[in-house]
Amino acid sequence: MATAGSKNFDEMLNADGSVRPAYEDFRQWFDGQDTTWLRRQDAEAERFFRRIGITFNVYGDDAGEERLIPFDMIPRIITAREWRKLTLGIEQRVRALNAFLQDLYHRQEIIRSGRLPIEALRNNEAFLTQMIGFTPPGGVYTHIVGIDLVRTGPDEFMVLEDNARTPSGVSYMLENRETMMAMFPELFTKVPVRPVSDYPRRLARSLRACAPAAYDPAKVGGKRPVVAVLTPGIYNSAYFEHAFLADQMGAELVEGSDLRVMDGRVCMRTTTGYKAIDVIYRRVDDDYLDPLTFNPDSVLGVAGIFDVYRSGGVTIANAPGTGIADDKAIYSYMPEIVEFYTGEKPILQNVPTWRCSEADSLGYVLDNLADLVVKEVHGSGGYGMLIGPTSSKKEIAEFEAKLRAKPGNYIAQPTLSLSTVPIFTKEGLAPRHVDLRPFVLVSPDGIDITPGGLTRVALKKGSLVVNSSQGGGTKDSWVLDE
Amino acid sequence: MLGRAANGVYWMSRYLERAENTARLIDVGFHLALTRGSRRSQDEEWRSVLTTTGQLEAYNELHSEITGPQVFNFLLREKDNPGSVLAMVENARTNARVVRTSLTNAVWETTNEGWMSLRELLARPVRETNLGEVLMQIRRTGTLVRGALEGTMLRNEVFNFSRIGTFIERADNTARILDVKYYVLLPSTAWVGSSLDNVQWDTLLRSVAGNRAYSWLNAGSMDPRGIAKFLILDGQFPRSLLFCYEKIRSNMAGLAKEYGHEVSAHQLLRDVGATLHQTTIEEIFDQGLHEYLQDCITKIIEIGNVIAADYRFTE
């Protein structure tokens, strides 16, 4: 495994400067283009994004100020062979995640077998006791999963993080492709790229396949289950995506204030009266779903929805309580989890992880802080973490104090030398670190992985942080056809 | 569709219409200020613009004297004025964002682009030299969004709620302009019909973009009764009260057809229609124009409220 300091792997160019096979067709096209024209297209792309409103809001920023996630026009390219292996690994992992959730909320065999310590569940807010003994419609917990992958070598893909709650970013996957096709149509006649545009249709199909017991086609004249996207509203950072997906699926985009529980169903207020919803794709956190069951101050959810859910009146996707599966404290056990439920060795590796709750690990981490990445167990979005190699002595000392105070709150990982893909800059192509989030749909009919995903790129030279809230950008991600 | 979404498209259209009407009033005020000599009459004109938009009080709270640039900057962009054109276009755009899934891309993009360009134009104080450009951009935004609606939207509930919003706002605007002009210019309704300065009448017609149409219909001659009839009862002029009413009625009929049943607002509209169609301009003047217009304004508000309740705009 390549770690920081060693020469990192570039996905476009070999060490000798020759072009790797995945990028051959693209590079040939690119070298034939006029740079001035490319630069103009680049500026055009930003105007395009602003006009259609692909923006996100930054919390704590000036109210209502909307930012663009920078888009880089050089695609991230994955060969058919690489993708085949990735899909096998992702499918295995997602299957294990769902089996794990089913087990955790029922017999807890994995704890009985001693593979997972009970401490991982105790006092863990992501574990919802309200879900114990309940099986969601169709047996599906994580209808939509985003698996964050990093690459450190030609054949080395690792899972950095599982996103089993409400993974976002899929609208960027779709709009990035639209933008590339609008800017460079002829490029797509030269390179065989697998399409991603039917994701919303597949999402809708997958959600409808999980209709609750209360859905009876005979009672609604054979009509398909009613799907709605539940959003916290226009000030949420991912509102654009919520509206985009609802629109593309032909589903209603609802807010908590549109909904109410009536006759054992969750109903939305329409111009002609209240109408029952079968499947809710919620983009609201567990804690805000139901003021009667969870956070009593929440105005984003629906009072009583949890009771309706438990009695088969509605499907909530993803199921409440799935956060326990992508918890950073659980992450380090994923190799064991995969093996326990699938009976197979994991195809995709975890990043080696030290649990600071364990004395030996803590000792090692404290001795090597300058070389490690330390993450808060419950943090997200790149906040509350320490990247040893790029931090000052003072920052490291401050973090050390926090770590000593509450070691159980942290895990540590080696600073990986993430692969790079070039971005388009004023001075020409320049390598930047990337990760990849493929999107996975789970339904009783099977697991469906869209070819590609969202490539996030750290735009600052040498930076390893790809989060959009920390100055990251995105790229179109191509999976080549066989 | 969701009641909240119906509320969103309705208000999106109202705000855009209101922004455009305000721009037109500023245009007229400015035009008049340029053509009329005395400082006092200029101030008077700006005061009348403030009265018509219902913002005189809000203005007086912030400013001690009335000057053209101060008034139009207040109406266009002043930060502490929630009724400024910029705030209204922003409201329209926020509503469009809320109901984005109900709108075509063309409608959303024209609304969003209109907001972006106005935000830029109104980032700095407007001077007399670029006022024209600003006003044109406001009108253009309204025109483009209406065009996009007309050209790309299904003729369904979304479209109908949008049009109802547009015409309720427009009817309200025409009624208020007419009322303020009669009320402000004439000490009592008894004076109505006496000979008046043509400029005043021309101004009134300009405020509703009706000067050319009126001249064309009346071969250039102006009389107050004819103007009132034109603004209230003309079936061809797209800003007359009758015209707006007919539009609201037909869009409400569209909703009844789509939903398969009527709501109480339909009956209310029929009652209003009966009086509107049977009234002559003579009867209106006999009743008292001001009283008649006040009654219209009340009715328009009531229609808006009943529609909002019938179609569950809010809980």
Coordinates of N, CA and C in Angstrom, one line a residue, chain A residues 161-328:
Chain A
E161 N -15.1 4.8 3.4 CA -16.3 5.1 4.2 C -17.5 4.5 3.5
D162 N -18.5 4.0 4.3 CA -19.8 3.6 3.8 C -20.8 4.7 4.1
N163 N -21.7 5.0 3.2 CA -22.7 6.0 3.5 C -24.1 5.3 3.4
A164 N -24.6 4.9 4.5 CA -25.8 4.1 4.5 C -27.0 4.9 5.0
R165 N -26.8 6.1 5.3 CA -28.0 7.0 5.8 C -28.7 7.6 4.6
T166 N -28.2 8.8 4.3 CA -28.8 9.4 3.1 C -27.7 10.0 2.3
P167 N -27.0 9.1 1.5 CA -25.9 9.6 0.7 C -26.3 10.6 -0.3
S168 N -25.5 11.7 -0.4 CA -25.9 12.7 -1.4 C -24.8 12.8 -2.5
G169 N -25.1 13.6 -3.5 CA -24.2 13.8 -4.6 C -24.6 13.2 -5.9
V170 N -25.6 12.4 -5.9 CA -26.0 11.7 -7.2 C -26.4 12.7 -8.2
S171 N -27.0 13.8 -7.8 CA -27.4 14.8 -8.8 C -26.2 15.4 -9.5
Y172 N -25.1 15.4 -8.8 CA -23.8 15.9 -9.5 C -23.3 14.9 -10.5
M173 N -23.5 13.6 -10.1 CA -23.1 12.6 -11.1 C -23.8 12.8 -12.4
L174 N -25.1 13.0 -12.2 CA -26.0 13.1 -13.4 C -25.8 14.4 -14.2
E175 N -25.7 15.6 -13.4 CA -25.5 16.9 -14.1 C -24.1 17.0 -14.7
N176 N -23.1 16.4 -14.0 CA -21.8 16.5 -14.6 C -21.7 15.8 -16.0
R177 N -22.4 14.7 -16.1 CA -22.4 14.0 -17.4 C -23.2 14.8 -18.4
E178 N -24.3 15.4 -18.0 CA -25.1 16.2 -18.9 C -24.2 17.4 -19.4
T179 N -23.5 18.0 -18.5 CA -22.7 19.1 -18.9 C -21.6 18.7 -19.8
M180 N -20.9 17.6 -19.5 CA -19.9 17.1 -20.4 C -20.4 16.8 -21.8
M181 N -21.6 16.2 -21.9 CA -22.2 15.9 -23.2 C -22.6 17.2 -23.9
A182 N -23.0 18.2 -23.2 CA -23.4 19.4 -23.8 C -22.1 20.2 -24.3
M183 N -21.1 20.1 -23.5 CA -19.8 20.9 -23.9 C -19.1 20.2 -25.0
F184 N -19.0 18.8 -24.9 CA -18.1 18.1 -25.8 C -18.8 16.9 -26.5
P185 N -19.9 17.2 -27.2 CA -20.7 16.0 -27.7 C -19.8 15.0 -28.5
E186 N -18.9 15.6 -29.4 CA -18.2 14.7 -30.3 C -17.3 13.7 -29.5
L187 N -16.9 14.1 -28.3 CA -16.0 13.3 -27.4 C -16.7 11.9 -27.2
F188 N -18.0 12.0 -27.0 CA -18.7 10.8 -26.6 C -18.9 9.9 -27.8
T189 N -18.7 10.4 -29.0 CA -18.7 9.5 -30.2 C -17.4 8.8 -30.3
K190 N -16.3 9.3 -29.7 CA -15.0 8.7 -29.8 C -14.7 7.8 -28.7
V191 N -15.3 8.0 -27.5 CA -15.0 7.1 -26.3 C -16.3 6.4 -25.9
P192 N -16.3 5.1 -25.8 CA -17.5 4.4 -25.4 C -17.7 4.5 -23.9
V193 N -18.5 5.4 -23.4 CA -18.8 5.6 -22.0 C -20.2 5.1 -21.7
R194 N -20.2 4.3 -20.6 CA -21.5 3.8 -20.2 C -22.4 4.8 -19.6
P195 N -23.7 4.9 -20.0 CA -24.6 5.9 -19.6 C -25.0 5.8 -18.1
V196 N -25.3 7.0 -17.5 CA -25.7 7.0 -16.1 C -27.1 7.6 -16.0
S197 N -27.7 8.1 -17.1 CA -28.8 8.9 -17.0 C -30.1 8.2 -16.6
D198 N -30.1 6.9 -16.6 CA -31.3 6.2 -16.1 C -31.4 6.0 -14.6
Y199 N -30.4 6.6 -13.9 CA -30.4 6.4 -12.4 C -31.8 6.7 -11.8
P200 N -32.3 7.9 -12.1 CA -33.6 8.3 -11.4 C -34.7 7.2 -11.7
R201 N -34.8 6.7 -12.9 CA -35.8 5.7 -13.2 C -35.5 4.4 -12.4
R202 N -34.3 4.1 -12.3 CA -34.0 2.9 -11.5 C -34.2 3.1 -10.0
L203 N -34.0 4.3 -9.6 CA -34.3 4.6 -8.2 C -35.7 4.5 -7.9
A204 N -36.6 5.1 -8.8 CA -38.0 5.0 -8.6 C -38.5 3.6 -8.6
R205 N -38.0 2.8 -9.6 CA -38.4 1.4 -9.6 C -38.0 0.6 -8.4
S206 N -36.8 0.9 -7.9 CA -36.3 0.3 -6.7 C -37.1 0.6 -5.5
L207 N -37.5 1.9 -5.4 CA -38.3 2.4 -4.2 C -39.7 1.7 -4.3
R208 N -40.3 1.7 -5.5 CA -41.6 1.1 -5.6 C -41.7 -0.3 -5.3
A209 N -40.5 -1.0 -5.5 CA -40.5 -2.4 -5.2 C -40.5 -2.7 -3.7
C210 N -40.4 -1.7 -2.9 CA -40.4 -1.8 -1.5 C -41.7 -1.3 -0.9
A211 N -42.8 -1.3 -1.6 CA -44.1 -0.7 -1.1 C -44.5 -1.4 0.2
P212 N -45.1 -0.7 1.1 CA -45.5 -1.3 2.4 C -46.7 -2.2 2.3
A213 N -47.0 -2.9 3.4 CA -48.2 -3.8 3.3 C -49.5 -3.1 3.0
A214 N -49.6 -1.8 3.4 CA -50.8 -1.1 3.2 C -51.1 -0.8 1.7
Y215 N -50.1 -0.9 0.9 CA -50.3 -0.7 -0.5 C -51.0 -1.9 -1.1
D216 N -52.2 -1.7 -1.7 CA -52.9 -2.7 -2.3 C -53.4 -2.3 -3.7
P217 N -52.7 -2.8 -4.7 CA -53.0 -2.3 -6.1 C -54.5 -2.4 -6.4
A218 N -55.2 -3.4 -5.8 CA -56.6 -3.6 -6.2 C -57.4 -2.4 -5.7
K219 N -57.0 -1.8 -4.5 CA -57.7 -0.7 -3.9 C -57.5 0.6 -4.7
V220 N -56.4 0.7 -5.4 CA -56.1 2.0 -6.1 C -56.1 1.8 -7.6
G221 N -57.0 0.9 -8.0 CA -57.2 0.7 -9.5 C -55.9 0.3 -10.2
G222 N -55.1 -0.5 -9.6 CA -53.8 -0.9 -10.2 C -52.7 0.1 -10.3
K223 N -53.0 1.3 -9.7 CA -51.9 2.3 -9.8 C -50.7 1.9 -9.0
R224 N -49.6 2.4 -9.5 CA -48.3 2.1 -8.9 C -48.2 2.8 -7.5
P225 N -47.3 2.3 -6.6 CA -47.2 2.9 -5.3 C -46.8 4.4 -5.5
V226 N -47.3 5.2 -4.6 CA -47.0 6.6 -4.6 C -45.7 6.9 -3.8
V227 N -44.7 7.5 -4.5 CA -43.4 7.8 -4.0 C -43.3 9.3 -3.7
A228 N -42.7 9.7 -2.6 CA -42.5 11.1 -2.4 C -41.1 11.3 -1.8
V229 N -40.4 12.4 -2.1 CA -39.1 12.8 -1.6 C -39.4 13.8 -0.5
L230 N -38.9 13.4 0.8 CA -39.1 14.3 1.9 C -37.8 15.2 2.1
T231 N -38.0 16.5 1.9 CA -36.8 17.4 2.1 C -37.0 18.3 3.3
P232 N -35.9 18.7 3.9 CA -36.0 19.7 5.0 C -36.4 21.1 4.4
G233 N -36.3 21.3 3.1 CA -36.7 22.6 2.5 C -35.5 23.3 1.8
I234 N -35.9 24.4 1.3 CA -34.9 25.1 0.3 C -33.6 25.6 1.0
Y235 N -33.6 25.6 2.3 CA -32.3 26.1 2.9 C -31.4 25.0 3.2
N236 N -31.8 23.7 3.0 CA -30.9 22.6 3.1 C -29.8 22.6 2.1
S237 N -28.6 22.2 2.5 CA -27.5 22.3 1.5 C -27.7 21.4 0.3
A238 N -28.5 20.4 0.4 CA -28.7 19.5 -0.8 C -30.1 19.7 -1.4
Y239 N -30.7 20.8 -1.2 CA -32.1 21.0 -1.7 C -32.2 20.8 -3.2
F240 N -31.2 21.3 -3.9 CA -31.2 21.1 -5.4 C -31.4 19.7 -5.7
E241 N -30.6 18.8 -5.0 CA -30.6 17.4 -5.3 C -32.0 16.8 -5.0
H242 N -32.6 17.2 -3.9 CA -33.9 16.7 -3.6 C -34.9 17.0 -4.7
A243 N -34.9 18.3 -5.1 CA -35.9 18.7 -6.1 C -35.6 18.0 -7.4
F244 N -34.3 17.9 -7.7 CA -33.9 17.2 -9.0 C -34.3 15.8 -9.0
L245 N -34.1 15.0 -8.0 CA -34.5 13.6 -8.0 C -36.0 13.4 -8.0
A246 N -36.7 14.3 -7.2 CA -38.2 14.2 -7.3 C -38.7 14.4 -8.7
D247 N -38.1 15.5 -9.3 CA -38.6 15.8 -10.6 C -38.3 14.7 -11.6
Q248 N -37.1 14.1 -11.6 CA -36.7 13.1 -12.5 C -37.4 11.8 -12.3
M249 N -37.9 11.6 -11.0 CA -38.6 10.3 -10.8 C -40.1 10.5 -11.0
G250 N -40.5 11.8 -11.2 CA -42.0 12.0 -11.2 C -42.6 11.8 -9.9
A251 N -41.9 12.1 -8.8 CA -42.4 12.0 -7.4 C -42.7 13.3 -6.9
E252 N -43.6 13.4 -5.9 CA -43.8 14.7 -5.2 C -42.6 15.0 -4.3
L253 N -42.3 16.3 -4.2 CA -41.3 16.8 -3.3 C -42.0 17.4 -2.1
V254 N -42.0 16.7 -1.0 CA -42.8 17.2 0.2 C -41.9 17.6 1.3
E255 N -42.5 18.5 2.2 CA -41.8 18.9 3.4 C -42.7 18.4 4.6
G256 N -42.1 18.4 5.8 CA -42.9 17.9 6.9 C -44.2 18.6 7.0
S257 N -44.3 19.9 6.7 CA -45.5 20.6 6.9 C -46.6 20.2 5.9
D258 N -46.3 19.5 4.9 CA -47.2 19.0 3.9 C -47.9 17.7 4.4
L259 N -47.3 17.1 5.4 CA -47.7 15.7 5.7 C -48.4 15.6 7.1
R260 N -49.3 14.6 7.2 CA -49.9 14.4 8.4 C -50.4 12.9 8.4
V261 N -50.5 12.4 9.6 CA -50.9 11.0 9.7 C -52.5 10.9 9.8
M262 N -53.1 10.1 8.9 CA -54.5 10.0 8.9 C -54.9 8.5 8.6
D263 N -55.7 8.0 9.4 CA -56.2 6.6 9.2 C -55.0 5.6 9.0
G264 N -54.0 5.7 9.8 CA -52.9 4.8 9.7 C -52.0 4.9 8.5
R265 N -52.2 6.0 7.8 CA -51.3 6.3 6.6 C -50.7 7.7 6.8
V266 N -49.5 7.8 6.0 CA -49.0 9.2 6.0 C -49.5 9.8 4.7
C267 N -50.2 11.0 4.9 CA -50.8 11.6 3.8 C -50.3 13.0 3.5
M268 N -50.3 13.4 2.2 CA -49.8 14.7 1.9 C -51.0 15.6 1.5
R269 N -50.9 16.9 1.8 CA -51.9 17.9 1.6 C -51.9 18.3 0.1
T270 N -52.8 17.9 -0.7 CA -52.8 18.3 -2.1 C -54.0 19.3 -2.2
T271 N -54.1 19.9 -3.4 CA -55.1 20.9 -3.7 C -56.5 20.3 -3.6
T272 N -56.6 19.0 -3.7 CA -57.9 18.4 -3.6 C -58.1 17.5 -2.4
G273 N -57.2 17.6 -1.4 CA -57.4 16.9 -0.2 C -56.2 16.1 0.1
Y274 N -56.3 15.3 1.2 CA -55.1 14.5 1.6 C -55.0 13.2 0.9
K275 N -53.8 12.8 0.5 CA -53.6 11.7 -0.3 C -52.4 10.8 0.3
A276 N -52.7 9.5 0.4 CA -51.7 8.6 1.1 C -50.4 8.4 0.2
I277 N -49.3 8.4 0.9 CA -48.0 8.1 0.3 C -47.6 6.7 0.7
D278 N -47.0 5.9 -0.3 CA -46.6 4.6 0.0 C -45.1 4.5 0.4
V279 N -44.3 5.2 -0.3 CA -42.9 5.1 -0.1 C -42.3 6.5 0.1
I280 N -41.6 6.8 1.2 CA -41.0 8.1 1.4 C -39.5 8.0 1.3
Y281 N -39.0 8.6 0.3 CA -37.5 8.7 0.2 C -37.1 9.9 1.0
R282 N -36.7 9.7 2.2 CA -36.5 10.9 3.1 C -35.0 11.4 3.0
R283 N -34.9 12.7 3.0 CA -33.6 13.3 3.0 C -33.5 14.1 4.3
V284 N -34.1 13.6 5.3 CA -34.2 14.2 6.7 C -33.5 13.1 7.6
D285 N -32.7 13.6 8.5 CA -32.0 12.6 9.4 C -33.0 11.9 10.3
D286 N -32.6 10.7 10.8 CA -33.4 10.0 11.7 C -34.0 10.8 12.8
D287 N -33.1 11.6 13.4 CA -33.5 12.4 14.6 C -34.6 13.3 14.4
Y288 N -34.8 13.8 13.1 CA -35.8 14.8 12.8 C -37.1 14.2 12.2
L289 N -37.1 12.8 12.1 CA -38.2 12.2 11.3 C -39.6 12.3 12.0
D290 N -39.6 12.1 13.3 CA -40.8 12.0 14.0 C -40.7 12.7 15.4
P291 N -41.3 13.8 15.6 CA -41.1 14.5 17.0 C -41.7 13.7 18.1
L292 N -42.6 12.7 17.8 CA -43.2 11.9 18.8 C -42.2 10.8 19.3
T293 N -41.4 10.4 18.3 CA -40.5 9.2 18.6 C -39.1 9.7 18.9
F294 N -38.6 10.7 18.2 CA -37.2 11.1 18.3 C -37.2 12.6 18.9
N295 N -36.5 13.4 18.2 CA -36.3 14.8 18.7 C -37.7 15.6 18.7
P296 N -38.2 15.9 19.9 CA -39.5 16.5 20.0 C -39.6 17.9 19.4
D297 N -38.4 18.5 19.2 CA -38.4 19.9 18.7 C -38.4 19.9 17.2
S298 N -38.4 18.8 16.5 CA -38.2 18.8 15.1 C -39.5 19.3 14.4
V299 N -39.3 20.1 13.4 CA -40.5 20.5 12.6 C -40.3 20.0 11.2
L300 N -39.3 19.3 11.0 CA -39.0 18.8 9.6 C -39.7 17.5 9.3
G301 N -40.1 16.8 10.3 CA -40.7 15.5 10.1 C -42.2 15.5 10.2
V302 N -42.7 14.3 10.6 CA -44.2 14.1 10.7 C -44.5 13.4 12.0
A303 N -45.4 14.0 12.8 CA -45.7 13.4 14.1 C -46.5 12.1 13.8
G304 N -46.0 11.1 14.4 CA -46.7 9.8 14.3 C -46.2 8.9 13.1
I305 N -45.3 9.4 12.3 CA -44.9 8.6 11.1 C -44.2 7.3 11.6
F306 N -43.6 7.3 12.7 CA -42.9 6.0 13.1 C -43.8 4.9 13.4
D307 N -44.9 5.3 14.1 CA -46.0 4.2 14.4 C -46.6 3.7 13.1
V308 N -46.8 4.6 12.1 CA -47.3 4.2 10.8 C -46.4 3.2 10.2
Y309 N -45.1 3.6 10.3 CA -44.0 2.8 9.7 C -44.0 1.4 10.3
R310 N -44.1 1.3 11.6 CA -44.0 0.0 12.2 C -45.2 -0.9 12.0
S311 N -46.4 -0.2 11.7 CA -47.6 -1.0 11.4 C -47.8 -1.2 9.9
G312 N -46.8 -1.0 9.1 CA -46.9 -1.3 7.7 C -47.6 -0.3 6.8
G313 N -47.8 0.9 7.3 CA -48.5 1.9 6.5 C -47.7 2.7 5.6
V314 N -46.4 2.7 5.7 CA -45.5 3.4 4.8 C -44.1 2.8 4.9
T315 N -43.4 3.0 3.8 CA -42.0 2.6 3.7 C -41.1 3.9 3.8
I316 N -40.1 3.8 4.7 CA -39.2 4.9 4.8 C -37.8 4.4 4.3
A317 N -37.3 5.2 3.3 CA -36.0 4.8 2.7 C -35.1 6.0 2.9
N318 N -33.9 5.7 3.4 CA -33.4 4.5 4.0 C -34.1 4.3 5.3
A319 N -34.2 3.0 5.8 CA -34.8 2.8 7.1 C -34.2 3.6 8.2
P320 N -34.9 4.0 9.2 CA -34.3 4.6 10.4 C -33.3 3.6 11.0
G321 N -32.3 4.2 11.6 CA -31.3 3.3 12.3 C -30.2 2.7 11.4
T322 N -30.2 3.0 10.1 CA -29.1 2.4 9.3 C -27.8 3.1 9.6
G323 N -27.8 4.2 10.3 CA -26.6 4.9 10.6 C -25.6 4.1 11.4
I324 N -26.1 3.1 12.1 CA -25.2 2.3 12.9 C -24.2 1.5 12.0
A325 N -24.7 1.2 10.7 CA -23.8 0.5 9.8 C -22.7 1.3 9.2
D326 N -22.9 2.6 9.1 CA -21.8 3.4 8.6 C -21.1 4.2 9.6
D327 N -21.3 3.9 10.9 CA -20.7 4.6 12.0 C -19.2 4.3 11.9
K328 N -18.4 5.3 12.2 CA -16.9 5.1 12.1 C -16.4 4.1 13.1

